[in-house]
Amino acid sequence: MADPHSVNLDLCSLEEGVSSPQSPRHRMSIETGLMRTTYGQMAERKWSDLPSDLLSPIADRLGLIELLSFRGVCKDWKSASTTASAEIESLPDHEPWFLVYGSNSECILLSNSGKKYTINIPELNGATCLASNKGWLLMFQEGYMFFFCPFSHAKIDLPRFPHSQVTDHVAAFSSPPTSQDCLVAVINRSSETTLELNMLCHGAKVWTNHKRYLPRGAIKTIKGATYHDEEFYFFDNSENLVTFSIDKSWNFFVVIPRPKDKLPGVDDLPIGRRMRHFIHMNMKNELGLPENVSISTCGTLVHDRIDKLVLNERIEAAEDSISYQLKGVWIQPRFFQVSPNQSW
């Protein structure tokens, strides 16, 4: 998956103070700076001597790459950025980044400005992303699920999932996994006429199972999920919407274009959709992927005046080619840390 036009991004090296002359880290890693005294003379002072009460607000305003570089300057700077999470990357005017992963640990990260990085993330080897929200990924791997922040390697294991494999499973979570009120919902079609939803509450040891029978053809393949106002929203690849509320009630809706005038019995949808977003953004070309690559993508919620859910997609390889399967996920590039013994 290596690309000659991408930059090799070694997260460990950035935090240990290794840099290249072209990187933002190089500009930040100067050992000393010049400070003008009250007598107009130039005095030399180490940047690492700056007080933490000045460093911490700086760290809080940095994007992901700059934050990783900042943390690599010295131990004091790393300590001063303990609570920094690159929150600026989740502001409403910031588009998500895209992370490509596959059968090994080498990944491609494409920023919203079009900058490409190669990055090593062993935890993604053989895993599948089911949900992405505010920098956290919900991953499935060999019957187990875990929350994961790929840029800090923070990981929170969940109880074993009822299914040993996932196919068209789609998931959402209500809040960050470190929140006491976090809920996780994973939905799939167990038969042509049955929807199966498995839910996990924060701190629970066992998933709860909920099923809903529906007419044949009523719901097509579910391609996106999110949470809003105590309800999980599940969109199919057509115009159908299924909701599941925390009081365990199901509802079914048909999504129509917004009418000019308010119609009786028609409610505004609080969440918009981005369908075929990977294709519309010409991402295969942006990523430099060859024609023989198939890729399955996991969407995310983009926060704006009206939040928009990027739906999952599957882009097939060109016909008559030997297909190479990759996976990808839209992600807000955040940096979260948890204690080594962090439990669900």
Short mmCIF file of C-alpha atoms in Angstrom, two decimals, residues 135-336:
data_model
loop_
_atom_site.label_atom_id
_atom_site.label_comp_id
_atom_site.label_asym_id
_atom_site.label_seq_id
_atom_site.Cartn_x
_atom_site.Cartn_y
_atom_site.Cartn_z
CA GLY A 135 -12.24 10.29 16.52
CA TRP A 136 -13.20 6.96 18.08
CA LEU A 137 -13.55 3.80 15.99
CA LEU A 138 -15.63 0.77 16.95
CA MET A 139 -13.68 -2.24 15.67
CA PHE A 140 -14.55 -5.92 15.27
CA GLN A 141 -11.85 -8.59 15.27
CA GLU A 142 -12.31 -12.35 15.60
CA GLY A 143 -15.48 -12.19 17.67
CA TYR A 144 -14.39 -9.30 19.85
CA MET A 145 -15.16 -5.60 19.71
CA PHE A 146 -13.10 -2.71 20.96
CA PHE A 147 -13.02 1.06 20.80
CA PHE A 148 -9.85 2.40 19.27
CA CYS A 149 -8.16 5.75 18.63
CA PRO A 150 -5.65 4.99 15.85
CA PHE A 151 -3.45 8.04 16.47
CA SER A 152 -2.82 7.42 20.17
CA HIS A 153 -3.38 3.63 20.08
CA ALA A 154 -5.86 4.06 22.96
CA LYS A 155 -7.99 0.92 23.20
CA ILE A 156 -11.02 -0.08 25.26
CA ASP A 157 -12.12 -3.72 25.03
CA LEU A 158 -15.81 -4.65 25.03
CA PRO A 159 -17.45 -7.92 26.09
CA ARG A 160 -17.40 -10.65 23.47
CA PHE A 161 -19.91 -10.02 20.68
CA PRO A 162 -22.69 -12.63 20.12
CA HIS A 163 -21.57 -13.19 16.51
CA SER A 164 -18.21 -14.69 15.58
CA GLN A 165 -18.29 -12.97 12.17
CA VAL A 166 -19.74 -9.77 10.72
CA THR A 167 -21.03 -9.27 7.18
CA ASP A 168 -23.41 -6.36 6.68
CA HIS A 169 -23.38 -5.33 10.34
CA VAL A 170 -23.61 -1.58 10.95
CA ALA A 171 -23.12 0.15 14.31
CA ALA A 172 -23.36 3.44 16.16
CA PHE A 173 -22.53 4.66 19.65
CA SER A 174 -24.22 7.43 21.54
CA SER A 175 -21.19 9.17 23.08
CA PRO A 176 -17.46 8.64 23.57
CA PRO A 177 -16.64 5.26 25.18
CA THR A 178 -15.16 7.03 28.21
CA SER A 179 -18.60 8.49 29.01
CA GLN A 180 -20.70 6.71 31.62
CA ASP A 181 -23.80 7.00 29.43
CA CYS A 182 -22.28 5.44 26.30
CA LEU A 183 -24.57 3.04 24.43
CA VAL A 184 -23.49 0.81 21.55
CA ALA A 185 -25.94 -0.61 19.00
CA VAL A 186 -25.04 -3.07 16.24
CA ILE A 187 -27.69 -3.97 13.67
CA ASN A 188 -27.83 -6.56 10.90
CA ARG A 189 -30.38 -8.47 8.91
CA SER A 190 -30.48 -12.03 10.28
CA SER A 191 -32.94 -13.07 7.55
CA GLU A 192 -34.88 -11.45 4.72
CA THR A 193 -37.66 -10.59 7.15
CA THR A 194 -35.79 -10.06 10.42
CA LEU A 195 -33.70 -7.22 11.77
CA GLU A 196 -31.46 -8.09 14.71
CA LEU A 197 -30.04 -5.43 17.01
CA ASN A 198 -27.51 -6.07 19.77
CA MET A 199 -27.06 -3.33 22.36
CA LEU A 200 -24.48 -2.78 25.07
CA CYS A 201 -24.71 -0.24 27.89
CA HIS A 202 -21.61 1.23 29.49
CA GLY A 203 -20.31 -1.14 32.16
CA ALA A 204 -22.49 -4.06 31.02
CA LYS A 205 -20.92 -7.49 30.60
CA VAL A 206 -23.51 -8.95 28.22
CA TRP A 207 -25.10 -7.69 25.01
CA THR A 208 -28.90 -7.51 24.90
CA ASN A 209 -30.63 -8.81 21.79
CA HIS A 210 -33.66 -7.22 20.10
CA LYS A 211 -35.40 -8.47 16.95
CA ARG A 212 -38.01 -6.96 14.68
CA TYR A 213 -39.88 -8.79 11.95
CA LEU A 214 -40.78 -6.82 8.84
CA PRO A 215 -42.38 -7.41 5.45
CA ARG A 216 -40.13 -8.84 2.78
CA GLY A 217 -38.35 -6.01 0.94
CA ALA A 218 -39.40 -3.32 3.43
CA ILE A 219 -35.80 -2.50 4.31
CA LYS A 220 -32.83 -2.85 2.00
CA THR A 221 -29.18 -3.12 3.02
CA ILE A 222 -28.48 -0.81 5.96
CA LYS A 223 -25.62 1.55 5.08
CA GLY A 224 -25.34 3.98 7.94
CA ALA A 225 -26.12 4.46 11.61
CA THR A 226 -25.99 7.29 14.12
CA TYR A 227 -27.50 8.41 17.41
CA HIS A 228 -29.66 11.45 18.07
CA ASP A 229 -31.90 12.49 20.96
CA GLU A 230 -32.18 9.06 22.63
CA GLU A 231 -32.69 7.19 19.36
CA PHE A 232 -30.48 5.20 17.04
CA TYR A 233 -31.03 5.97 13.35
CA PHE A 234 -30.38 3.32 10.70
CA PHE A 235 -30.49 4.29 7.01
CA ASP A 236 -30.64 1.80 4.17
CA ASN A 237 -29.25 2.39 0.67
CA SER A 238 -32.61 3.61 -0.56
CA GLU A 239 -35.07 5.96 1.18
CA ASN A 240 -35.89 3.94 4.28
CA LEU A 241 -35.10 4.77 7.89
CA VAL A 242 -35.37 2.56 10.96
CA THR A 243 -35.12 4.00 14.47
CA PHE A 244 -34.63 2.22 17.77
CA SER A 245 -35.12 4.22 20.96
CA ILE A 246 -33.62 3.62 24.37
CA ASP A 247 -37.09 2.54 25.57
CA LYS A 248 -36.70 -0.37 23.09
CA SER A 249 -39.33 0.75 20.58
CA TRP A 250 -38.90 0.44 16.80
CA ASN A 251 -40.19 2.87 14.16
CA PHE A 252 -40.02 2.88 10.37
CA PHE A 253 -40.02 5.92 8.07
CA VAL A 254 -39.61 6.85 4.43
CA VAL A 255 -37.22 9.72 3.73
CA ILE A 256 -38.50 12.22 1.13
CA PRO A 257 -37.00 15.45 -0.25
CA ARG A 258 -37.78 18.45 1.92
CA PRO A 259 -41.02 20.05 0.61
CA LYS A 260 -41.29 23.80 0.14
CA ASP A 261 -44.27 23.95 2.45
CA LYS A 262 -44.82 22.01 5.65
CA LEU A 263 -46.95 18.91 5.02
CA PRO A 264 -49.17 17.27 7.64
CA GLY A 265 -47.64 14.11 9.06
CA VAL A 266 -44.18 14.96 7.69
CA ASP A 267 -41.43 15.75 10.18
CA ASP A 268 -38.05 17.29 9.47
CA LEU A 269 -35.20 14.82 9.63
CA PRO A 270 -32.60 16.08 12.15
CA ILE A 271 -29.78 14.38 10.26
CA GLY A 272 -28.84 14.68 6.62
CA ARG A 273 -27.14 12.02 4.50
CA ARG A 274 -24.13 11.92 2.23
CA MET A 275 -24.62 9.07 -0.20
CA ARG A 276 -21.84 7.83 -2.51
CA HIS A 277 -19.50 10.32 -0.85
CA PHE A 278 -16.34 8.31 -1.58
CA ILE A 279 -17.21 8.27 -5.28
CA HIS A 280 -18.28 11.92 -5.41
CA MET A 281 -14.99 12.98 -3.82
CA ASN A 282 -13.03 10.92 -6.36
CA MET A 283 -11.25 9.24 -3.47
CA LYS A 284 -9.74 6.38 -5.44
CA ASN A 285 -7.80 8.90 -7.47
CA GLU A 286 -6.97 11.06 -4.43
CA LEU A 287 -5.58 8.01 -2.64
CA GLY A 288 -3.73 6.74 -5.69
CA LEU A 289 -5.46 3.36 -5.57
CA PRO A 290 -5.15 1.19 -8.70
CA GLU A 291 -8.14 -0.05 -10.66
CA ASN A 292 -7.83 -3.59 -9.32
CA VAL A 293 -8.66 -2.46 -5.77
CA SER A 294 -12.05 -3.01 -4.16
CA ILE A 295 -12.72 -1.02 -1.01
CA SER A 296 -15.42 -1.13 1.66
CA THR A 297 -15.85 2.10 3.59
CA CYS A 298 -17.27 2.99 7.00
CA GLY A 299 -18.92 6.39 7.28
CA THR A 300 -19.04 8.95 10.06
CA LEU A 301 -21.16 11.84 11.26
CA VAL A 302 -20.02 15.23 9.97
CA HIS A 303 -21.02 18.02 12.33
CA ASP A 304 -22.39 21.14 10.69
CA ARG A 305 -25.43 23.40 10.84
CA ILE A 306 -27.32 20.21 10.04
CA ASP A 307 -25.32 17.11 10.93
CA LYS A 308 -24.77 14.82 7.95
CA LEU A 309 -24.13 11.10 8.06
CA VAL A 310 -21.66 9.76 5.51
CA LEU A 311 -23.06 6.37 4.52
CA ASN A 312 -21.02 3.20 4.10
CA GLU A 313 -20.03 2.22 0.57
CA ARG A 314 -18.51 -0.64 -1.35
CA ILE A 315 -16.55 0.26 -4.48
CA GLU A 316 -15.76 -2.70 -6.69
CA ALA A 317 -12.57 -3.18 -8.68
CA ALA A 318 -12.58 -2.75 -12.43
CA GLU A 319 -14.05 -5.68 -14.33
CA ASP A 320 -11.71 -8.41 -15.59
CA SER A 321 -9.06 -7.52 -13.01
CA ILE A 322 -7.64 -9.48 -10.10
CA SER A 323 -9.27 -7.75 -7.16
CA TYR A 324 -7.35 -6.60 -4.08
CA GLN A 325 -9.63 -5.91 -1.12
CA LEU A 326 -9.06 -2.93 1.17
CA LYS A 327 -11.10 -1.23 3.88
CA GLY A 328 -11.44 2.42 4.71
CA VAL A 329 -13.04 4.70 7.27
CA TRP A 330 -13.93 8.38 7.45
CA ILE A 331 -12.56 9.72 10.73
CA GLN A 332 -12.13 12.94 12.68
CA PRO A 333 -8.37 12.95 13.44
CA ARG A 334 -8.48 13.21 17.22
CA PHE A 335 -5.97 12.18 19.88
CA PHE A 336 -7.38 10.49 22.97
#
